[in-house]
PDB file of N, CA and C in Angstrom:
ATOM      1  N   UNK A   1     -48.558  20.199   1.032  1.00 48.00           N
ATOM      2  CA  UNK A   1     -47.230  20.413   0.447  1.00 48.00           C
ATOM      3  C   UNK A   1     -47.554  20.226  -1.080  1.00 48.00           C
ATOM      4  N   UNK A   2     -47.210  21.082  -1.972  1.00 58.00           N
ATOM      5  CA  UNK A   2     -47.400  20.859  -3.368  1.00 58.00           C
ATOM      6  C   UNK A   2     -46.731  19.658  -4.049  1.00 58.00           C
ATOM      7  N   UNK A   3     -46.925  19.099  -5.044  1.00 66.00           N
ATOM      8  CA  UNK A   3     -46.462  17.868  -5.614  1.00 66.00           C
ATOM      9  C   UNK A   3     -45.085  18.516  -6.425  1.00 66.00           C
ATOM     10  N   UNK A   4     -43.993  17.671  -6.282  1.00 73.00           N
ATOM     11  CA  UNK A   4     -42.826  18.364  -6.823  1.00 73.00           C
ATOM     12  C   UNK A   4     -42.339  17.244  -7.802  1.00 73.00           C
ATOM     13  N   UNK A   5     -41.966  17.671  -8.829  1.00 65.00           N
ATOM     14  CA  UNK A   5     -41.482  16.891 -10.124  1.00 65.00           C
ATOM     15  C   UNK A   5     -39.975  16.712 -10.041  1.00 65.00           C
ATOM     16  N   UNK A   6     -39.809  15.427 -10.330  1.00 68.00           N
ATOM     17  CA  UNK A   6     -38.311  15.152 -10.455  1.00 68.00           C
ATOM     18  C   UNK A   6     -38.289  14.385 -11.682  1.00 68.00           C
ATOM     19  N   UNK A   7     -36.878  14.516 -12.276  1.00 70.00           N
ATOM     20  CA  UNK A   7     -36.513  13.830 -13.343  1.00 70.00           C
ATOM     21  C   UNK A   7     -35.323  12.760 -13.126  1.00 70.00           C
ATOM     22  N   UNK A   8     -35.408  11.624 -13.700  1.00 69.00           N
ATOM     23  CA  UNK A   8     -34.234  10.817 -13.366  1.00 69.00           C
ATOM     24  C   UNK A   8     -33.582  10.197 -14.824  1.00 69.00           C
ATOM     25  N   UNK A   9     -32.452   9.847 -14.516  1.00 67.00           N
ATOM     26  CA  UNK A   9     -31.879   9.250 -15.900  1.00 67.00           C
ATOM     27  C   UNK A   9     -30.609  10.017 -16.252  1.00 67.00           C
ATOM     28  N   UNK A  10     -29.572   9.399 -16.869  1.00 60.00           N
ATOM     29  CA  UNK A  10     -28.608   9.925 -17.561  1.00 60.00           C
ATOM     30  C   UNK A  10     -27.954   9.191 -18.608  1.00 60.00           C
ATOM     31  N   UNK A  11     -27.149   9.761 -19.278  1.00 61.00           N
ATOM     32  CA  UNK A  11     -26.404   9.020 -20.580  1.00 61.00           C
ATOM     33  C   UNK A  11     -25.608   9.896 -21.435  1.00 61.00           C
ATOM     34  N   UNK A  12     -24.545   9.494 -21.677  1.00 61.00           N
ATOM     35  CA  UNK A  12     -23.605  10.311 -22.817  1.00 61.00           C
ATOM     36  C   UNK A  12     -23.418   9.507 -24.161  1.00 61.00           C
ATOM     37  N   UNK A  13     -23.437   9.908 -25.106  1.00 60.00           N
ATOM     38  CA  UNK A  13     -23.201   9.386 -26.506  1.00 60.00           C
ATOM     39  C   UNK A  13     -21.995   9.520 -26.951  1.00 60.00           C
ATOM     40  N   UNK A  14     -21.199   8.357 -27.220  1.00 60.00           N
ATOM     41  CA  UNK A  14     -19.883   8.694 -27.658  1.00 60.00           C
ATOM     42  C   UNK A  14     -19.654   8.687 -29.259  1.00 60.00           C
ATOM     43  N   UNK A  15     -18.511   8.885 -29.542  1.00 59.00           N
ATOM     44  CA  UNK A  15     -18.330   8.831 -31.343  1.00 59.00           C
ATOM     45  C   UNK A  15     -18.812   7.582 -31.861  1.00 59.00           C
ATOM     46  N   UNK A  16     -19.550   7.788 -33.049  1.00 61.00           N
ATOM     47  CA  UNK A  16     -20.008   6.549 -33.753  1.00 61.00           C
ATOM     48  C   UNK A  16     -20.972   5.784 -33.115  1.00 61.00           C
ATOM     49  N   UNK A  17     -21.488   6.061 -32.106  1.00 60.00           N
ATOM     50  CA  UNK A  17     -22.505   5.390 -31.232  1.00 60.00           C
ATOM     51  C   UNK A  17     -23.883   5.953 -31.276  1.00 60.00           C
ATOM     52  N   UNK A  18     -24.840   5.009 -31.293  1.00 63.00           N
ATOM     53  CA  UNK A  18     -26.193   5.295 -31.023  1.00 63.00           C
ATOM     54  C   UNK A  18     -26.686   4.768 -29.623  1.00 63.00           C
ATOM     55  N   UNK A  19     -27.155   5.635 -28.841  1.00 69.00           N
ATOM     56  CA  UNK A  19     -27.609   5.214 -27.340  1.00 69.00           C
ATOM     57  C   UNK A  19     -29.152   5.407 -27.054  1.00 69.00           C
ATOM     58  N   UNK A  20     -29.770   4.542 -26.444  1.00 73.00           N
ATOM     59  CA  UNK A  20     -30.978   4.822 -25.899  1.00 73.00           C
ATOM     60  C   UNK A  20     -30.997   4.645 -24.317  1.00 73.00           C
ATOM     61  N   UNK A  21     -31.485   5.683 -23.763  1.00 76.00           N
ATOM     62  CA  UNK A  21     -31.759   5.464 -22.458  1.00 76.00           C
ATOM     63  C   UNK A  21     -33.144   5.817 -21.854  1.00 76.00           C
ATOM     64  N   UNK A  22     -33.327   5.238 -20.820  1.00 78.00           N
ATOM     65  CA  UNK A  22     -34.643   5.489 -20.326  1.00 78.00           C
ATOM     66  C   UNK A  22     -34.674   6.400 -19.044  1.00 78.00           C
ATOM     67  N   UNK A  23     -35.599   7.344 -19.052  1.00 82.00           N
ATOM     68  CA  UNK A  23     -35.526   8.384 -17.862  1.00 82.00           C
ATOM     69  C   UNK A  23     -37.049   8.145 -17.396  1.00 82.00           C
ATOM     70  N   UNK A  24     -37.227   8.813 -16.282  1.00 85.00           N
ATOM     71  CA  UNK A  24     -38.463   8.834 -15.555  1.00 85.00           C
ATOM     72  C   UNK A  24     -38.787  10.294 -15.120  1.00 85.00           C
ATOM     73  N   UNK A  25     -40.309  10.670 -15.147  1.00 88.00           N
ATOM     74  CA  UNK A  25     -40.532  11.928 -14.325  1.00 88.00           C
ATOM     75  C   UNK A  25     -41.383  11.230 -13.226  1.00 88.00           C
ATOM     76  N   UNK A  26     -41.355  11.815 -12.198  1.00 90.00           N
ATOM     77  CA  UNK A  26     -42.116  11.413 -10.814  1.00 90.00           C
ATOM     78  C   UNK A  26     -42.257  12.582 -10.062  1.00 90.00           C
ATOM     79  N   UNK A  27     -43.446  12.528  -9.309  1.00 90.00           N
ATOM     80  CA  UNK A  27     -43.821  13.337  -8.464  1.00 90.00           C
ATOM     81  C   UNK A  27     -44.070  12.596  -7.166  1.00 90.00           C
ATOM     82  N   UNK A  28     -44.070  13.396  -6.119  1.00 90.00           N
ATOM     83  CA  UNK A  28     -44.220  12.766  -4.614  1.00 90.00           C
ATOM     84  C   UNK A  28     -45.328  12.161  -4.061  1.00 90.00           C
ATOM     85  N   UNK A  29     -46.497  12.474  -4.836  1.00 90.00           N
ATOM     86  CA  UNK A  29     -47.872  11.856  -4.583  1.00 90.00           C
ATOM     87  C   UNK A  29     -48.322  11.500  -5.623  1.00 90.00           C
ATOM     88  N   UNK A  30     -49.421  10.273  -5.649  1.00 92.00           N
ATOM     89  CA  UNK A  30     -50.006   9.983  -7.038  1.00 92.00           C
ATOM     90  C   UNK A  30     -51.068  11.181  -7.480  1.00 92.00           C
ATOM     91  N   UNK A  31     -51.121  11.306  -8.494  1.00 92.00           N
ATOM     92  CA  UNK A  31     -51.866  12.203  -9.087  1.00 92.00           C
ATOM     93  C   UNK A  31     -53.286  11.894  -9.296  1.00 92.00           C
ATOM     94  N   UNK A  32     -54.113  12.717  -8.829  1.00 93.00           N
ATOM     95  CA  UNK A  32     -55.622  12.447  -8.910  1.00 93.00           C
ATOM     96  C   UNK A  32     -56.252  12.331 -10.403  1.00 93.00           C
ATOM     97  N   UNK A  33     -55.656  13.129 -11.163  1.00 95.00           N
ATOM     98  CA  UNK A  33     -56.008  13.240 -12.625  1.00 95.00           C
ATOM     99  C   UNK A  33     -54.647  12.952 -13.494  1.00 95.00           C
ATOM    100  N   UNK A  34     -54.782  12.455 -14.846  1.00 95.00           N
ATOM    101  CA  UNK A  34     -53.619  12.175 -15.579  1.00 95.00           C
ATOM    102  C   UNK A  34     -52.854  13.703 -15.787  1.00 95.00           C
ATOM    103  N   UNK A  35     -51.669  13.551 -15.660  1.00 92.00           N
ATOM    104  CA  UNK A  35     -50.827  14.745 -15.684  1.00 92.00           C
ATOM    105  C   UNK A  35     -49.755  14.597 -16.797  1.00 92.00           C
ATOM    106  N   UNK A  36     -50.006  15.619 -17.892  1.00 93.00           N
ATOM    107  CA  UNK A  36     -49.052  15.548 -18.820  1.00 93.00           C
ATOM    108  C   UNK A  36     -47.866  16.552 -18.713  1.00 93.00           C
ATOM    109  N   UNK A  37     -46.732  15.954 -18.849  1.00 90.00           N
ATOM    110  CA  UNK A  37     -45.364  16.755 -18.556  1.00 90.00           C
ATOM    111  C   UNK A  37     -44.667  16.969 -19.804  1.00 90.00           C
ATOM    112  N   UNK A  38     -44.322  18.287 -20.151  1.00 89.00           N
ATOM    113  CA  UNK A  38     -43.510  18.761 -21.465  1.00 89.00           C
ATOM    114  C   UNK A  38     -41.982  18.254 -21.291  1.00 89.00           C
ATOM    115  N   UNK A  39     -41.545  17.620 -22.170  1.00 85.00           N
ATOM    116  CA  UNK A  39     -40.061  17.315 -22.152  1.00 85.00           C
ATOM    117  C   UNK A  39     -39.185  18.065 -23.291  1.00 85.00           C
ATOM    118  N   UNK A  40     -38.165  18.470 -22.976  1.00 83.00           N
ATOM    119  CA  UNK A  40     -37.188  19.149 -23.770  1.00 83.00           C
ATOM    120  C   UNK A  40     -35.752  18.784 -23.597  1.00 83.00           C
ATOM    121  N   UNK A  41     -34.959  18.835 -24.579  1.00 80.00           N
ATOM    122  CA  UNK A  41     -33.731  18.695 -24.724  1.00 80.00           C
ATOM    123  C   UNK A  41     -33.028  19.875 -25.107  1.00 80.00           C
ATOM    124  N   UNK A  42     -31.738  20.105 -24.379  1.00 81.00           N
ATOM    125  CA  UNK A  42     -30.780  21.295 -24.729  1.00 81.00           C
ATOM    126  C   UNK A  42     -30.030  20.733 -26.177  1.00 81.00           C
ATOM    127  N   UNK A  43     -30.057  19.561 -26.510  1.00 78.00           N
ATOM    128  CA  UNK A  43     -29.314  19.315 -27.657  1.00 78.00           C
ATOM    129  C   UNK A  43     -30.284  18.441 -28.819  1.00 78.00           C
ATOM    130  N   UNK A  44     -30.497  19.059 -29.979  1.00 72.00           N
ATOM    131  CA  UNK A  44     -31.531  18.676 -30.861  1.00 72.00           C
ATOM    132  C   UNK A  44     -31.104  17.088 -31.606  1.00 72.00           C
ATOM    133  N   UNK A  45     -29.684  16.890 -31.416  1.00 71.00           N
ATOM    134  CA  UNK A  45     -29.250  15.682 -31.850  1.00 71.00           C
ATOM    135  C   UNK A  45     -29.642  14.416 -30.745  1.00 71.00           C
ATOM    136  N   UNK A  46     -30.197  14.687 -29.773  1.00 69.00           N
ATOM    137  CA  UNK A  46     -30.523  13.657 -28.881  1.00 69.00           C
ATOM    138  C   UNK A  46     -32.118  13.784 -28.780  1.00 69.00           C
ATOM    139  N   UNK A  47     -32.465  12.639 -29.710  1.00 64.00           N
ATOM    140  CA  UNK A  47     -33.934  12.467 -29.807  1.00 64.00           C
ATOM    141  C   UNK A  47     -34.549  12.155 -28.425  1.00 64.00           C
ATOM    142  N   UNK A  48     -35.847  13.287 -28.175  1.00 69.00           N
ATOM    143  CA  UNK A  48     -36.606  12.995 -26.858  1.00 69.00           C
ATOM    144  C   UNK A  48     -38.057  13.317 -27.349  1.00 69.00           C
ATOM    145  N   UNK A  49     -38.851  12.414 -26.463  1.00 77.00           N
ATOM    146  CA  UNK A  49     -40.158  12.773 -26.698  1.00 77.00           C
ATOM    147  C   UNK A  49     -40.628  14.227 -26.295  1.00 77.00           C
ATOM    148  N   UNK A  50     -41.646  14.804 -26.760  1.00 84.00           N
ATOM    149  CA  UNK A  50     -41.965  15.941 -26.383  1.00 84.00           C
ATOM    150  C   UNK A  50     -43.001  16.113 -25.168  1.00 84.00           C
ATOM    151  N   UNK A  51     -43.584  15.072 -25.036  1.00 90.00           N
ATOM    152  CA  UNK A  51     -44.379  15.118 -23.651  1.00 90.00           C
ATOM    153  C   UNK A  51     -44.603  13.770 -23.163  1.00 90.00           C
ATOM    154  N   UNK A  52     -44.785  13.521 -22.011  1.00 90.00           N
ATOM    155  CA  UNK A  52     -45.074  12.241 -21.342  1.00 90.00           C
ATOM    156  C   UNK A  52     -46.255  12.584 -20.201  1.00 90.00           C
ATOM    157  N   UNK A  53     -47.216  11.382 -20.245  1.00 94.00           N
ATOM    158  CA  UNK A  53     -48.140  11.557 -19.217  1.00 94.00           C
ATOM    159  C   UNK A  53     -48.069  10.431 -17.974  1.00 94.00           C
ATOM    160  N   UNK A  54     -48.246  11.049 -16.676  1.00 93.00           N
ATOM    161  CA  UNK A  54     -48.271  10.272 -15.529  1.00 93.00           C
ATOM    162  C   UNK A  54     -49.596  10.051 -15.578  1.00 93.00           C
ATOM    163  N   UNK A  55     -49.966   8.607 -15.417  1.00 95.00           N
ATOM    164  CA  UNK A  55     -51.692   8.169 -15.425  1.00 95.00           C
ATOM    165  C   UNK A  55     -52.321   8.560 -14.038  1.00 95.00           C
ATOM    166  N   UNK A  56     -53.439   8.585 -14.153  1.00 96.00           N
ATOM    167  CA  UNK A  56     -54.160   8.982 -12.972  1.00 96.00           C
ATOM    168  C   UNK A  56     -53.965   7.782 -11.821  1.00 96.00           C
ATOM    169  N   UNK A  57     -53.742   8.219 -10.670  1.00 96.00           N
ATOM    170  CA  UNK A  57     -53.438   7.090  -9.345  1.00 96.00           C
ATOM    171  C   UNK A  57     -51.940   6.642  -9.398  1.00 96.00           C
ATOM    172  N   UNK A  58     -51.133   7.257 -10.481  1.00 94.00           N
ATOM    173  CA  UNK A  58     -49.733   7.019 -10.316  1.00 94.00           C
ATOM    174  C   UNK A  58     -48.999   8.222 -10.010  1.00 94.00           C
ATOM    175  N   UNK A  59     -47.657   8.050  -9.738  1.00 92.00           N
ATOM    176  CA  UNK A  59     -46.652   8.924  -9.612  1.00 92.00           C
ATOM    177  C   UNK A  59     -45.397   8.932 -10.595  1.00 92.00           C
ATOM    178  N   UNK A  60     -45.202   8.202 -11.462  1.00 91.00           N
ATOM    179  CA  UNK A  60     -44.099   7.951 -12.321  1.00 91.00           C
ATOM    180  C   UNK A  60     -44.533   7.647 -13.851  1.00 91.00           C
ATOM    181  N   UNK A  61     -44.094   8.275 -14.637  1.00 90.00           N
ATOM    182  CA  UNK A  61     -44.044   7.943 -16.217  1.00 90.00           C
ATOM    183  C   UNK A  61     -42.821   7.854 -16.668  1.00 90.00           C
ATOM    184  N   UNK A  62     -42.531   6.959 -17.591  1.00 88.00           N
ATOM    185  CA  UNK A  62     -41.137   6.805 -18.291  1.00 88.00           C
ATOM    186  C   UNK A  62     -41.031   6.884 -19.856  1.00 88.00           C
ATOM    187  N   UNK A  63     -39.870   7.555 -20.162  1.00 83.00           N
ATOM    188  CA  UNK A  63     -39.759   7.958 -21.547  1.00 83.00           C
ATOM    189  C   UNK A  63     -38.358   7.437 -22.004  1.00 83.00           C
ATOM    190  N   UNK A  64     -38.139   7.447 -23.347  1.00 79.00           N
ATOM    191  CA  UNK A  64     -36.636   7.236 -23.628  1.00 79.00           C
ATOM    192  C   UNK A  64     -36.082   8.494 -24.483  1.00 79.00           C
ATOM    193  N   UNK A  65     -34.622   8.487 -24.248  1.00 76.00           N
ATOM    194  CA  UNK A  65     -34.058   9.603 -25.082  1.00 76.00           C
ATOM    195  C   UNK A  65     -32.844   8.725 -26.067  1.00 76.00           C
ATOM    196  N   UNK A  66     -33.061   9.034 -27.207  1.00 74.00           N
ATOM    197  CA  UNK A  66     -32.134   8.303 -28.203  1.00 74.00           C
ATOM    198  C   UNK A  66     -30.915   9.356 -28.874  1.00 74.00           C
ATOM    199  N   UNK A  67     -29.809   8.953 -28.497  1.00 71.00           N
ATOM    200  CA  UNK A  67     -28.723   9.935 -28.813  1.00 71.00           C
ATOM    201  C   UNK A  67     -28.096   9.450 -30.302  1.00 71.00           C
ATOM    202  N   UNK A  68     -28.199  10.424 -31.082  1.00 70.00           N
ATOM    203  CA  UNK A  68     -27.608  10.024 -32.369  1.00 70.00           C
ATOM    204  C   UNK A  68     -26.249  10.812 -32.708  1.00 70.00           C
ATOM    205  N   UNK A  69     -25.861  11.507 -32.041  1.00 69.00           N
ATOM    206  CA  UNK A  69     -24.566  12.191 -32.064  1.00 69.00           C
ATOM    207  C   UNK A  69     -23.872  12.404 -30.787  1.00 69.00           C
ATOM    208  N   UNK A  70     -22.432  12.694 -30.757  1.00 70.00           N
ATOM    209  CA  UNK A  70     -21.593  12.684 -29.312  1.00 70.00           C
ATOM    210  C   UNK A  70     -22.299  13.971 -28.833  1.00 70.00           C
ATOM    211  N   UNK A  71     -22.513  13.592 -27.377  1.00 70.00           N
ATOM    212  CA  UNK A  71     -23.040  14.668 -26.608  1.00 70.00           C
ATOM    213  C   UNK A  71     -23.679  14.210 -25.183  1.00 70.00           C
ATOM    214  N   UNK A  72     -23.871  15.074 -24.241  1.00 72.00           N
ATOM    215  CA  UNK A  72     -24.653  15.078 -23.104  1.00 72.00           C
ATOM    216  C   UNK A  72     -25.630  16.014 -22.920  1.00 72.00           C
ATOM    217  N   UNK A  73     -27.021  15.786 -23.290  1.00 72.00           N
ATOM    218  CA  UNK A  73     -27.834  16.746 -23.117  1.00 72.00           C
ATOM    219  C   UNK A  73     -28.452  17.062 -21.876  1.00 72.00           C
ATOM    220  N   UNK A  74     -29.096  18.181 -21.506  1.00 76.00           N
ATOM    221  CA  UNK A  74     -29.688  18.317 -20.468  1.00 76.00           C
ATOM    222  C   UNK A  74     -31.352  18.421 -20.808  1.00 76.00           C
ATOM    223  N   UNK A  75     -31.934  17.314 -20.040  1.00 76.00           N
ATOM    224  CA  UNK A  75     -33.394  16.916 -20.440  1.00 76.00           C
ATOM    225  C   UNK A  75     -34.138  17.704 -19.474  1.00 76.00           C
ATOM    226  N   UNK A  76     -35.063  18.255 -19.731  1.00 77.00           N
ATOM    227  CA  UNK A  76     -36.033  19.166 -18.822  1.00 77.00           C
ATOM    228  C   UNK A  76     -37.431  18.741 -18.773  1.00 77.00           C
ATOM    229  N   UNK A  77     -37.986  18.575 -17.664  1.00 77.00           N
ATOM    230  CA  UNK A  77     -39.393  18.346 -17.726  1.00 77.00           C
ATOM    231  C   UNK A  77     -40.151  19.583 -17.091  1.00 77.00           C
TER     232      UNK A  77
END
């Protein structure tokens, strides 16, 4: 079975607030070699890294999303 990618985490930024949430990307089996995953956000006011790397021999990598305006973005890996 092919490795499937799953993204986890959620958060909403309210008026006048800044919020940082931690998300993860995960595959169902440990990767044999480091795997770089591209990350995007549907809302440019929600600051997100552009990529995260799952280390060799692991199945999860973590990253943060910092909201600087009201909204609930869709974060895609």
